Amino acid sequence: MLRSVDKLCREVIGPLQERCGPQARVLTAEVHGHEVRGLAFCPGKVLRYVLEAEGRRLKTRSLLRLARSRRQPAA
């Protein structure tokens, strides 16, 4: 597959933004055989992704989600 980290990030960002929206950002990118694996940040969550070279299929899994507090502060 590709060797440059910048090229890897560019390859991943297209499918990632299609799935998670235009504010998605790639944090890491590593080549593992015929896959690119890494972490990405989308507003409110951190994802782990795997991009397969064959078929350009992107798999994501949420690792961390930020939640808003529903409690009212004590007066």
PDB file of N, CA and C in Angstrom, residues 3-63:
ATOM      1  N   ARG A   3       3.213   4.398   1.469  1.00  0.00           N
ATOM      2  CA  ARG A   3       4.241   4.443   2.497  1.00  0.00           C
ATOM      3  C   ARG A   3       4.265   5.757   3.263  1.00  0.00           C
ATOM      4  N   SER A   4       3.914   6.852   2.659  1.00  0.00           N
ATOM      5  CA  SER A   4       3.967   8.153   3.311  1.00  0.00           C
ATOM      6  C   SER A   4       2.792   8.320   4.273  1.00  0.00           C
ATOM      7  N   VAL A   5       3.065   8.826   5.461  1.00  0.00           N
ATOM      8  CA  VAL A   5       2.011   9.043   6.457  1.00  0.00           C
ATOM      9  C   VAL A   5       0.998  10.066   5.955  1.00  0.00           C
ATOM     10  N   ASP A   6       1.470  11.100   5.278  1.00  0.00           N
ATOM     11  CA  ASP A   6       0.551  12.105   4.744  1.00  0.00           C
ATOM     12  C   ASP A   6      -0.398  11.498   3.713  1.00  0.00           C
ATOM     13  N   LYS A   7       0.126  10.637   2.848  1.00  0.00           N
ATOM     14  CA  LYS A   7      -0.721   9.981   1.854  1.00  0.00           C
ATOM     15  C   LYS A   7      -1.704   9.029   2.517  1.00  0.00           C
ATOM     16  N   LEU A   8      -1.261   8.339   3.554  1.00  0.00           N
ATOM     17  CA  LEU A   8      -2.160   7.449   4.290  1.00  0.00           C
ATOM     18  C   LEU A   8      -3.318   8.239   4.900  1.00  0.00           C
ATOM     19  N   CYS A   9      -3.003   9.358   5.518  1.00  0.00           N
ATOM     20  CA  CYS A   9      -4.050  10.192   6.130  1.00  0.00           C
ATOM     21  C   CYS A   9      -5.032  10.702   5.080  1.00  0.00           C
ATOM     22  N   ARG A  10      -4.523  11.080   3.913  1.00  0.00           N
ATOM     23  CA  ARG A  10      -5.408  11.548   2.843  1.00  0.00           C
ATOM     24  C   ARG A  10      -6.306  10.434   2.321  1.00  0.00           C
ATOM     25  N   GLU A  11      -5.779   9.216   2.268  1.00  0.00           N
ATOM     26  CA  GLU A  11      -6.584   8.075   1.825  1.00  0.00           C
ATOM     27  C   GLU A  11      -7.694   7.761   2.827  1.00  0.00           C
ATOM     28  N   VAL A  12      -7.417   7.923   4.099  1.00  0.00           N
ATOM     29  CA  VAL A  12      -8.380   7.579   5.149  1.00  0.00           C
ATOM     30  C   VAL A  12      -9.421   8.676   5.340  1.00  0.00           C
ATOM     31  N   ILE A  13      -9.053   9.925   5.203  1.00  0.00           N
ATOM     32  CA  ILE A  13      -9.944  11.030   5.563  1.00  0.00           C
ATOM     33  C   ILE A  13     -11.207  11.071   4.703  1.00  0.00           C
ATOM     34  N   GLY A  14     -11.129  10.684   3.441  1.00  0.00           N
ATOM     35  CA  GLY A  14     -12.314  10.693   2.574  1.00  0.00           C
ATOM     36  C   GLY A  14     -13.424   9.793   3.095  1.00  0.00           C
ATOM     37  N   PRO A  15     -13.160   8.477   3.225  1.00  0.00           N
ATOM     38  CA  PRO A  15     -14.198   7.592   3.760  1.00  0.00           C
ATOM     39  C   PRO A  15     -14.605   7.935   5.194  1.00  0.00           C
ATOM     40  N   LEU A  16     -13.657   8.428   5.986  1.00  0.00           N
ATOM     41  CA  LEU A  16     -13.966   8.781   7.371  1.00  0.00           C
ATOM     42  C   LEU A  16     -14.925   9.961   7.436  1.00  0.00           C
ATOM     43  N   GLN A  17     -14.711  10.970   6.608  1.00  0.00           N
ATOM     44  CA  GLN A  17     -15.607  12.124   6.608  1.00  0.00           C
ATOM     45  C   GLN A  17     -16.975  11.775   6.034  1.00  0.00           C
ATOM     46  N   GLU A  18     -17.027  10.835   5.098  1.00  0.00           N
ATOM     47  CA  GLU A  18     -18.326  10.382   4.591  1.00  0.00           C
ATOM     48  C   GLU A  18     -19.140   9.730   5.700  1.00  0.00           C
ATOM     49  N   ARG A  19     -18.475   8.949   6.556  1.00  0.00           N
ATOM     50  CA  ARG A  19     -19.171   8.236   7.618  1.00  0.00           C
ATOM     51  C   ARG A  19     -19.458   9.120   8.840  1.00  0.00           C
ATOM     52  N   CYS A  20     -18.515   9.980   9.223  1.00  0.00           N
ATOM     53  CA  CYS A  20     -18.625  10.708  10.496  1.00  0.00           C
ATOM     54  C   CYS A  20     -18.867  12.205  10.357  1.00  0.00           C
ATOM     55  N   GLY A  21     -18.818  12.733   9.155  1.00  0.00           N
ATOM     56  CA  GLY A  21     -19.043  14.152   8.955  1.00  0.00           C
ATOM     57  C   GLY A  21     -17.769  14.903   8.630  1.00  0.00           C
ATOM     58  N   PRO A  22     -17.921  16.162   8.213  1.00  0.00           N
ATOM     59  CA  PRO A  22     -16.763  16.933   7.739  1.00  0.00           C
ATOM     60  C   PRO A  22     -15.776  17.345   8.827  1.00  0.00           C
ATOM     61  N   GLN A  23     -16.143  17.216  10.084  1.00  0.00           N
ATOM     62  CA  GLN A  23     -15.235  17.617  11.152  1.00  0.00           C
ATOM     63  C   GLN A  23     -14.345  16.480  11.649  1.00  0.00           C
ATOM     64  N   ALA A  24     -14.426  15.311  11.054  1.00  0.00           N
ATOM     65  CA  ALA A  24     -13.614  14.158  11.456  1.00  0.00           C
ATOM     66  C   ALA A  24     -12.142  14.422  11.137  1.00  0.00           C
ATOM     67  N   ARG A  25     -11.269  13.985  12.034  1.00  0.00           N
ATOM     68  CA  ARG A  25      -9.827  14.171  11.866  1.00  0.00           C
ATOM     69  C   ARG A  25      -9.097  12.880  12.165  1.00  0.00           C
ATOM     70  N   VAL A  26      -8.065  12.577  11.381  1.00  0.00           N
ATOM     71  CA  VAL A  26      -7.235  11.399  11.590  1.00  0.00           C
ATOM     72  C   VAL A  26      -6.166  11.747  12.618  1.00  0.00           C
ATOM     73  N   LEU A  27      -6.040  10.909  13.659  1.00  0.00           N
ATOM     74  CA  LEU A  27      -5.003  11.118  14.670  1.00  0.00           C
ATOM     75  C   LEU A  27      -3.765  10.273  14.385  1.00  0.00           C
ATOM     76  N   THR A  28      -3.966   8.994  14.040  1.00  0.00           N
ATOM     77  CA  THR A  28      -2.846   8.108  13.730  1.00  0.00           C
ATOM     78  C   THR A  28      -3.187   7.263  12.505  1.00  0.00           C
ATOM     79  N   ALA A  29      -2.146   6.788  11.821  1.00  0.00           N
ATOM     80  CA  ALA A  29      -2.323   5.895  10.668  1.00  0.00           C
ATOM     81  C   ALA A  29      -1.132   4.948  10.610  1.00  0.00           C
ATOM     82  N   GLU A  30      -1.410   3.632  10.600  1.00  0.00           N
ATOM     83  CA  GLU A  30      -0.375   2.611  10.543  1.00  0.00           C
ATOM     84  C   GLU A  30      -0.736   1.579   9.488  1.00  0.00           C
ATOM     85  N   VAL A  31       0.247   1.108   8.752  1.00  0.00           N
ATOM     86  CA  VAL A  31       0.025   0.069   7.752  1.00  0.00           C
ATOM     87  C   VAL A  31       0.245  -1.285   8.410  1.00  0.00           C
ATOM     88  N   HIS A  32      -0.733  -2.179   8.244  1.00  0.00           N
ATOM     89  CA  HIS A  32      -0.653  -3.552   8.735  1.00  0.00           C
ATOM     90  C   HIS A  32      -1.048  -4.460   7.580  1.00  0.00           C
ATOM     91  N   GLY A  33      -0.062  -4.889   6.804  1.00  0.00           N
ATOM     92  CA  GLY A  33      -0.334  -5.736   5.648  1.00  0.00           C
ATOM     93  C   GLY A  33      -1.141  -4.972   4.604  1.00  0.00           C
ATOM     94  N   HIS A  34      -2.367  -5.414   4.348  1.00  0.00           N
ATOM     95  CA  HIS A  34      -3.231  -4.770   3.359  1.00  0.00           C
ATOM     96  C   HIS A  34      -4.275  -3.876   4.020  1.00  0.00           C
ATOM     97  N   GLU A  35      -4.017  -3.445   5.244  1.00  0.00           N
ATOM     98  CA  GLU A  35      -4.951  -2.582   5.975  1.00  0.00           C
ATOM     99  C   GLU A  35      -4.221  -1.359   6.506  1.00  0.00           C
ATOM    100  N   VAL A  36      -4.982  -0.296   6.674  1.00  0.00           N
ATOM    101  CA  VAL A  36      -4.498   0.885   7.381  1.00  0.00           C
ATOM    102  C   VAL A  36      -5.337   0.982   8.641  1.00  0.00           C
ATOM    103  N   ARG A  37      -4.668   1.025   9.795  1.00  0.00           N
ATOM    104  CA  ARG A  37      -5.360   1.088  11.073  1.00  0.00           C
ATOM    105  C   ARG A  37      -4.934   2.336  11.818  1.00  0.00           C
ATOM    106  N   GLY A  38      -5.828   2.826  12.670  1.00  0.00           N
ATOM    107  CA  GLY A  38      -5.463   3.988  13.461  1.00  0.00           C
ATOM    108  C   GLY A  38      -6.609   4.522  14.276  1.00  0.00           C
ATOM    109  N   LEU A  39      -6.403   5.727  14.806  1.00  0.00           N
ATOM    110  CA  LEU A  39      -7.381   6.425  15.621  1.00  0.00           C
ATOM    111  C   LEU A  39      -7.825   7.691  14.912  1.00  0.00           C
ATOM    112  N   ALA A  40      -9.079   8.042  15.135  1.00  0.00           N
ATOM    113  CA  ALA A  40      -9.627   9.264  14.549  1.00  0.00           C
ATOM    114  C   ALA A  40     -10.476   9.967  15.594  1.00  0.00           C
ATOM    115  N   PHE A  41     -10.595  11.277  15.445  1.00  0.00           N
ATOM    116  CA  PHE A  41     -11.422  12.078  16.342  1.00  0.00           C
ATOM    117  C   PHE A  41     -12.584  12.651  15.553  1.00  0.00           C
ATOM    118  N   CYS A  42     -13.777  12.418  16.037  1.00  0.00           N
ATOM    119  CA  CYS A  42     -14.991  13.025  15.516  1.00  0.00           C
ATOM    120  C   CYS A  42     -15.583  13.822  16.669  1.00  0.00           C
ATOM    121  N   PRO A  43     -16.330  14.872  16.408  1.00  0.00           N
ATOM    122  CA  PRO A  43     -16.862  15.660  17.516  1.00  0.00           C
ATOM    123  C   PRO A  43     -17.590  14.784  18.540  1.00  0.00           C
ATOM    124  N   GLY A  44     -17.065  14.769  19.749  1.00  0.00           N
ATOM    125  CA  GLY A  44     -17.681  14.033  20.839  1.00  0.00           C
ATOM    126  C   GLY A  44     -17.233  12.603  21.007  1.00  0.00           C
ATOM    127  N   LYS A  45     -16.345  12.088  20.140  1.00  0.00           N
ATOM    128  CA  LYS A  45     -15.908  10.704  20.295  1.00  0.00           C
ATOM    129  C   LYS A  45     -14.557  10.446  19.626  1.00  0.00           C
ATOM    130  N   VAL A  46     -13.904   9.397  20.116  1.00  0.00           N
ATOM    131  CA  VAL A  46     -12.654   8.915  19.538  1.00  0.00           C
ATOM    132  C   VAL A  46     -12.950   7.539  18.961  1.00  0.00           C
ATOM    133  N   LEU A  47     -12.542   7.316  17.713  1.00  0.00           N
ATOM    134  CA  LEU A  47     -12.823   6.076  17.002  1.00  0.00           C
ATOM    135  C   LEU A  47     -11.545   5.316  16.680  1.00  0.00           C
ATOM    136  N   ARG A  48     -11.678   3.998  16.613  1.00  0.00           N
ATOM    137  CA  ARG A  48     -10.625   3.161  16.051  1.00  0.00           C
ATOM    138  C   ARG A  48     -11.119   2.732  14.676  1.00  0.00           C
ATOM    139  N   TYR A  49     -10.275   2.831  13.648  1.00  0.00           N
ATOM    140  CA  TYR A  49     -10.714   2.497  12.296  1.00  0.00           C
ATOM    141  C   TYR A  49      -9.771   1.491  11.651  1.00  0.00           C
ATOM    142  N   VAL A  50     -10.310   0.760  10.679  1.00  0.00           N
ATOM    143  CA  VAL A  50      -9.538  -0.148   9.827  1.00  0.00           C
ATOM    144  C   VAL A  50     -10.013   0.097   8.403  1.00  0.00           C
ATOM    145  N   LEU A  51      -9.105   0.486   7.526  1.00  0.00           N
ATOM    146  CA  LEU A  51      -9.407   0.699   6.119  1.00  0.00           C
ATOM    147  C   LEU A  51      -8.763  -0.425   5.322  1.00  0.00           C
ATOM    148  N   GLU A  52      -9.586  -1.252   4.672  1.00  0.00           N
ATOM    149  CA  GLU A  52      -9.079  -2.369   3.881  1.00  0.00           C
ATOM    150  C   GLU A  52      -8.649  -1.867   2.504  1.00  0.00           C
ATOM    151  N   ALA A  53      -7.511  -2.363   2.026  1.00  0.00           N
ATOM    152  CA  ALA A  53      -7.001  -1.942   0.717  1.00  0.00           C
ATOM    153  C   ALA A  53      -7.902  -2.447  -0.404  1.00  0.00           C
ATOM    154  N   GLU A  54      -8.350  -3.675  -0.285  1.00  0.00           N
ATOM    155  CA  GLU A  54      -9.241  -4.243  -1.294  1.00  0.00           C
ATOM    156  C   GLU A  54     -10.670  -3.796  -0.991  1.00  0.00           C
ATOM    157  N   GLY A  55     -11.276  -3.114  -1.916  1.00  0.00           N
ATOM    158  CA  GLY A  55     -12.659  -2.676  -1.731  1.00  0.00           C
ATOM    159  C   GLY A  55     -12.801  -1.338  -1.030  1.00  0.00           C
ATOM    160  N   ARG A  56     -11.713  -0.805  -0.464  1.00  0.00           N
ATOM    161  CA  ARG A  56     -11.731   0.510   0.199  1.00  0.00           C
ATOM    162  C   ARG A  56     -12.809   0.569   1.278  1.00  0.00           C
ATOM    163  N   ARG A  57     -13.009  -0.532   2.015  1.00  0.00           N
ATOM    164  CA  ARG A  57     -14.038  -0.605   3.045  1.00  0.00           C
ATOM    165  C   ARG A  57     -13.490  -0.098   4.371  1.00  0.00           C
ATOM    166  N   LEU A  58     -14.246   0.761   5.039  1.00  0.00           N
ATOM    167  CA  LEU A  58     -13.844   1.355   6.301  1.00  0.00           C
ATOM    168  C   LEU A  58     -14.689   0.771   7.426  1.00  0.00           C
ATOM    169  N   LYS A  59     -14.016   0.264   8.454  1.00  0.00           N
ATOM    170  CA  LYS A  59     -14.699  -0.229   9.656  1.00  0.00           C
ATOM    171  C   LYS A  59     -14.312   0.702  10.807  1.00  0.00           C
ATOM    172  N   THR A  60     -15.286   1.091  11.607  1.00  0.00           N
ATOM    173  CA  THR A  60     -15.002   1.955  12.751  1.00  0.00           C
ATOM    174  C   THR A  60     -15.596   1.348  14.017  1.00  0.00           C
ATOM    175  N   ARG A  61     -14.983   1.704  15.133  1.00  0.00           N
ATOM    176  CA  ARG A  61     -15.473   1.277  16.434  1.00  0.00           C
ATOM    177  C   ARG A  61     -15.203   2.402  17.420  1.00  0.00           C
ATOM    178  N   SER A  62     -16.220   2.768  18.178  1.00  0.00           N
ATOM    179  CA  SER A  62     -16.094   3.854  19.133  1.00  0.00           C
ATOM    180  C   SER A  62     -15.303   3.393  20.355  1.00  0.00           C
ATOM    181  N   LEU A  63     -14.281   4.160  20.737  1.00  0.00           N
ATOM    182  CA  LEU A  63     -13.489   3.853  21.919  1.00  0.00           C
ATOM    183  C   LEU A  63     -13.870   4.733  23.099  1.00  0.00           C
TER     184      LEU A  63
END
